[in-house]
Coordinates of C-alpha atoms and ligand atoms in Angstrom, one line a residue:
M1 CA 26.2 -2.4 45.0
G2 CA 26.3 -0.8 48.4
V3 CA 26.2 -3.1 51.5
L4 CA 23.6 -2.5 54.2
N5 CA 23.7 -5.2 56.9
V6 CA 20.8 -4.9 59.4
T7 CA 22.4 -7.5 61.7
P8 CA 23.9 -7.1 65.1
D9 CA 27.0 -9.1 64.2
S10 CA 28.3 -8.7 60.6
F11 CA 32.0 -8.3 60.5
S12 CA 32.2 -4.8 59.2
D13 CA 29.0 -2.9 59.8
G14 CA 27.3 -5.2 62.3
G15 CA 25.1 -3.4 64.8
R16 CA 25.3 0.0 63.2
Y17 CA 22.1 -0.1 61.2
A18 CA 19.9 -2.2 63.5
D19 CA 17.6 0.8 64.0
L20 CA 15.1 1.3 61.1
D21 CA 15.8 5.1 60.6
A22 CA 19.6 4.6 60.7
A23 CA 19.3 1.8 58.2
V24 CA 17.1 3.7 55.8
G25 CA 19.2 6.8 56.1
H26 CA 22.3 4.8 55.3
G27 CA 20.7 3.1 52.3
V28 CA 19.7 6.5 50.9
R29 CA 23.3 7.8 51.4
L30 CA 24.7 4.7 49.6
R31 CA 22.3 5.5 46.6
D32 CA 23.3 9.2 46.7
A33 CA 27.0 8.1 46.6
G34 CA 26.4 6.2 43.4
A35 CA 25.1 2.7 44.4
H36 CA 22.9 1.3 41.6
L37 CA 21.7 -1.3 44.1
V38 CA 21.6 -1.4 47.9
D39 CA 22.1 -4.9 49.2
I40 CA 20.1 -5.6 52.4
G41 CA 21.1 -8.5 54.5
G42 CA 19.6 -9.7 57.8
E43 CA 21.8 -12.6 58.6
S44 CA 25.5 -12.4 59.2
T45 CA 27.5 -14.7 57.0
R46 CA 30.9 -14.1 58.6
P47 CA 32.9 -17.3 59.2
G48 CA 31.8 -19.0 62.3
A49 CA 28.4 -17.2 62.6
E50 CA 25.5 -19.0 64.0
R51 CA 22.2 -19.1 62.0
I52 CA 19.1 -17.1 62.9
D53 CA 15.6 -18.2 62.1
A54 CA 13.7 -17.1 59.0
A55 CA 11.2 -15.0 60.9
T56 CA 14.0 -13.0 62.6
E57 CA 15.7 -12.5 59.3
A58 CA 12.5 -11.3 57.6
E59 CA 11.7 -9.0 60.5
R60 CA 15.0 -7.3 60.1
V61 CA 15.0 -6.8 56.4
L62 CA 11.4 -6.3 55.3
P63 CA 10.8 -2.8 56.9
V64 CA 14.1 -1.5 55.5
I65 CA 13.3 -2.8 52.0
R66 CA 9.8 -1.3 52.1
E67 CA 11.0 2.1 53.2
L68 CA 14.0 2.2 50.8
T69 CA 12.0 1.1 47.8
A70 CA 9.3 3.7 48.7
A71 CA 12.2 6.3 48.6
G72 CA 13.0 5.2 45.1
V73 CA 16.2 3.2 46.0
A74 CA 16.8 0.0 44.0
V75 CA 17.3 -2.9 46.5
S76 CA 18.6 -6.4 46.5
V77 CA 18.0 -8.8 49.3
D78 CA 21.0 -10.8 50.6
T79 CA 19.4 -14.0 51.7
S80 CA 19.7 -17.7 51.0
R81 CA 16.1 -18.5 52.2
A82 CA 13.3 -18.7 49.6
R83 CA 10.7 -17.6 52.1
V84 CA 12.6 -14.4 53.0
A85 CA 13.4 -13.7 49.3
E86 CA 9.7 -14.1 48.3
A87 CA 8.6 -11.7 51.0
A88 CA 11.4 -9.3 50.1
L89 CA 10.3 -9.3 46.4
V90 CA 6.8 -8.5 47.5
A91 CA 8.2 -5.7 49.7
G92 CA 9.9 -4.2 46.7
A93 CA 13.3 -5.8 46.3
A94 CA 14.4 -6.0 42.6
V95 CA 17.2 -8.6 42.9
V96 CA 17.9 -11.8 45.0
N97 CA 21.5 -12.0 46.1
D98 CA 21.9 -15.6 47.3
V99 CA 25.2 -16.4 48.9
S100 CA 24.5 -20.1 48.6
G101 CA 23.9 -20.0 44.8
G102 CA 20.6 -21.8 45.3
L103 CA 22.1 -24.6 47.4
A104 CA 20.8 -23.7 50.8
D105 CA 17.1 -23.7 49.9
P106 CA 15.8 -25.9 47.0
D107 CA 12.7 -23.6 46.7
M108 CA 14.8 -20.5 45.8
A109 CA 14.8 -21.3 42.1
R110 CA 11.0 -21.4 41.9
V111 CA 10.8 -18.0 43.7
V112 CA 13.2 -16.3 41.3
R113 CA 11.7 -18.0 38.3
D114 CA 8.2 -16.8 39.1
A115 CA 9.4 -13.3 40.0
H116 CA 11.6 -13.1 36.8
C117 CA 14.1 -11.2 38.9
P118 CA 17.9 -11.2 38.6
W119 CA 19.5 -13.8 40.8
V120 CA 23.1 -13.6 42.1
L121 CA 24.5 -17.1 42.3
M122 CA 27.5 -16.9 44.7
H123 CA 30.0 -19.7 45.0
W124 CA 29.3 -21.4 48.3
R125 CA 30.1 -24.7 50.0
G126 CA 28.3 -24.6 53.3
H127 CA 27.0 -22.4 56.1
S128 CA 29.2 -20.1 58.0
R129 CA 29.8 -22.3 61.0
A130 CA 31.4 -25.0 58.8
M131 CA 33.0 -23.1 56.0
R132 CA 36.6 -22.9 57.1
E133 CA 36.9 -26.7 56.8
L134 CA 35.5 -26.6 53.3
A135 CA 38.3 -24.5 51.9
T136 CA 40.1 -27.3 50.0
Y137 CA 40.5 -27.2 46.2
T138 CA 42.7 -28.8 43.6
D139 CA 42.8 -25.6 41.5
V140 CA 40.6 -23.0 43.2
V141 CA 39.7 -21.2 40.0
A142 CA 38.8 -24.3 38.0
D143 CA 36.9 -25.8 40.9
V144 CA 34.9 -22.6 41.6
R145 CA 34.2 -22.3 37.9
A146 CA 33.0 -25.9 37.7
E147 CA 30.8 -25.5 40.8
L148 CA 29.3 -22.2 39.5
A149 CA 28.6 -23.9 36.2
Q150 CA 26.6 -26.5 38.1
R151 CA 24.7 -23.8 39.9
I152 CA 23.9 -22.2 36.6
D153 CA 22.8 -25.5 35.0
T154 CA 20.5 -26.2 38.0
A155 CA 18.9 -22.7 37.8
L156 CA 18.3 -23.1 34.0
A157 CA 16.9 -26.6 34.5
A158 CA 14.4 -25.1 37.1
G159 CA 13.2 -22.7 34.4
V160 CA 15.1 -19.5 35.4
A161 CA 16.0 -17.5 32.3
A162 CA 19.7 -17.2 31.5
D163 CA 19.6 -13.5 31.3
R164 CA 18.5 -13.3 34.9
L165 CA 21.7 -14.9 36.3
I166 CA 24.7 -13.2 37.8
V167 CA 27.7 -15.2 39.2
D168 CA 30.0 -14.3 42.1
P169 CA 33.2 -16.1 43.2
G170 CA 32.3 -15.7 46.9
L171 CA 35.5 -14.3 48.2
G172 CA 36.1 -15.4 51.8
F173 CA 33.4 -18.1 51.7
A174 CA 35.2 -21.4 52.2
K175 CA 38.3 -19.7 50.8
T176 CA 41.7 -18.9 52.3
A177 CA 43.5 -15.6 51.6
A178 CA 45.6 -17.4 48.9
H179 CA 42.4 -18.7 47.3
N180 CA 40.9 -15.2 47.2
W181 CA 44.1 -13.8 45.5
E182 CA 44.1 -16.6 43.0
L183 CA 40.5 -16.0 42.1
S184 CA 41.1 -12.2 41.8
A185 CA 44.1 -12.8 39.5
R186 CA 42.2 -15.2 37.2
L187 CA 38.8 -13.5 37.0
S188 CA 38.8 -13.9 33.3
E189 CA 38.4 -17.7 33.7
L190 CA 35.2 -17.1 35.6
L191 CA 34.0 -14.4 33.2
D192 CA 34.2 -16.9 30.3
L193 CA 31.3 -18.7 31.8
G194 CA 29.5 -16.0 29.9
Y195 CA 27.5 -14.4 32.8
P196 CA 27.8 -11.0 34.5
L197 CA 30.1 -11.3 37.5
L198 CA 29.7 -9.6 40.9
F199 CA 32.9 -9.2 43.0
G200 CA 32.7 -8.8 46.8
A201 CA 36.0 -8.1 48.4
S202 CA 35.1 -5.1 50.5
R203 CA 37.0 -5.0 53.8
K204 CA 37.4 -8.8 53.9
S205 CA 39.9 -10.3 56.2
Y206 CA 42.4 -11.3 53.4
L207 CA 42.8 -7.5 52.8
G208 CA 43.4 -7.1 56.5
G209 CA 46.1 -9.8 56.3
L210 CA 47.8 -8.3 53.4
L211 CA 48.0 -5.0 55.2
A212 CA 49.0 -6.5 58.6
G213 CA 51.4 -4.5 60.8
A214 CA 55.0 -5.6 61.5
D215 CA 53.7 -7.7 64.5
G216 CA 51.3 -9.6 62.2
T217 CA 48.2 -7.8 63.6
P218 CA 45.6 -7.6 60.7
R219 CA 44.6 -4.1 59.6
P220 CA 41.3 -3.3 61.2
T221 CA 38.2 -3.4 59.0
A222 CA 37.6 0.3 58.9
Q223 CA 41.2 0.9 57.5
R224 CA 40.9 -1.5 54.5
E225 CA 39.2 1.1 52.3
A226 CA 42.1 1.9 49.9
A227 CA 42.7 -1.8 49.4
T228 CA 39.0 -2.3 48.8
V229 CA 39.0 0.4 46.2
A230 CA 42.0 -1.1 44.4
T231 CA 40.3 -4.5 44.3
S232 CA 37.1 -2.9 42.9
V233 CA 38.9 -1.0 40.1
L234 CA 40.9 -4.1 39.2
A235 CA 37.8 -6.3 39.1
V236 CA 35.8 -3.9 36.9
A237 CA 38.8 -3.4 34.6
A238 CA 39.1 -7.1 34.3
G239 CA 35.4 -7.2 33.2
A240 CA 33.3 -7.6 36.4
W241 CA 29.7 -6.4 36.0
G242 CA 29.5 -5.1 39.6
V243 CA 31.3 -4.7 42.9
R244 CA 29.7 -5.1 46.3
V245 CA 31.2 -2.5 48.7
H246 CA 30.6 -0.8 52.0
D247 CA 32.0 2.7 51.1
V248 CA 30.3 3.4 47.8
Q249 CA 31.7 6.9 47.5
A250 CA 35.3 5.8 47.5
T251 CA 34.7 3.1 44.9
S252 CA 32.5 5.2 42.6
D253 CA 35.1 8.0 42.7
A254 CA 37.8 5.5 41.7
L255 CA 35.6 4.1 39.0
A256 CA 34.9 7.6 37.7
V257 CA 38.7 8.0 37.3
W258 CA 38.9 4.7 35.5
A259 CA 36.0 5.8 33.1
A260 CA 37.5 9.2 32.5
T261 CA 40.8 7.6 31.4
G262 CA 38.9 5.5 28.8
S263 CA 37.8 2.5 30.9
P264 CA 40.9 0.5 30.0
R265 CA 40.4 -3.2 30.3
L266 CA 43.1 -5.5 31.6
A267 CA 44.4 -7.9 29.1
V268 CA 42.9 -11.4 29.2
P269 CA 45.6 -13.8 30.1
P270 CA 46.3 -16.3 27.3
H271 CA 45.5 -19.3 29.4
A272 CA 41.9 -18.1 29.8
E273 CA 41.4 -17.9 26.0
K274 CA 43.0 -21.3 25.6
R275 CA 40.7 -22.8 28.2
T276 CA 37.6 -21.5 26.5
Q277 CA 38.8 -22.9 23.2
D278 CA 39.6 -26.3 24.8
D279 CA 36.1 -26.4 26.4
H280 CA 34.6 -25.6 23.0
E281 CA 36.6 -28.2 21.1
H282 CA 35.9 -31.0 23.6
G283 CA 32.3 -29.9 24.3
V284 CA 33.1 -29.7 28.0
R285 CA 31.2 -27.5 30.3
R286 CA 33.4 -27.0 33.4
Ligands
PMM1 N1 29.9 -11.2 51.0 C1 29.2 -11.1 52.1 C2 27.8 -11.1 52.1 N2 27.1 -11.2 51.0 N3 27.1 -11.4 48.6 C3 27.7 -11.6 47.5 N4 27.0 -11.7 46.3 N5 29.1 -11.6 47.4 C4 29.8 -11.5 48.5 O1 31.1 -11.5 48.4 C5 29.2 -11.3 49.8 C6 27.8 -11.3 49.8 C7 29.9 -10.9 53.4 O2 30.3 -9.6 53.6 P1 29.4 -8.6 54.5 O3 29.4 -9.1 55.9 O4 30.2 -7.3 54.4 O5 28.1 -8.5 54.0

């Protein structure tokens, strides 16, 4: 999944594709570089960002969706608003990527149910302005897993088909760097929910922190690509269904190497198998 933010303020590509031709051109380049989906977002979700209204969000994304789908590019819409998702689906989007996992807008389940489209349920605890304070967990992996299971149950109860759902740990959303690393290390525990998993680490600040200079200055976003590629390959090798990245060429080259060497899967840690067995024995859905 290639990222195309048509926002003035996203953390990595904000402002670059605000112009329609530039946005469409970039979307086509992402597809040509190997993206199976181009993810179009009109509202920045970076920590601390203020919200924009639905009309502004729709005005930003709809023309780009129309032009890209007309050019044969498969598109997802990155929105947590049912109104925007509905209009995006009419404009040609094939997938709804909802960073709130259905929590931000109670009407989203109806929209995706009626459209029969895939729905990415990302783990989320609140809007960008407040999310730093929400990064408290007992065990981040168990807690994210339990909260995703609730999102899945709510979607199913609303009539969305199970084979339309994709889960996402929501790296950086109400998560500290330590939380992001823990989730990355124990992806198998999220995979055993039994749904395809999307992984979005691309250029995020925890990678900048990992690669900080000797004086502690985080590595700038544009220089986090090798680390992003490493996270993508590790996530796919661990069983992720997809990765959401800004530089599609770099990640698809790395995944081609992984495929050419036999697509080796990382071993599932024993605790993940045990947890699945425990859940089964006790009839618990975490
Ligand atoms: N991250 C961002 C936006 N949308 N969607 C999903 N499913 N997963 C993510 O991790 C995710 C997302 C924030 O990053 P951006 O500003 O580069 O779009």
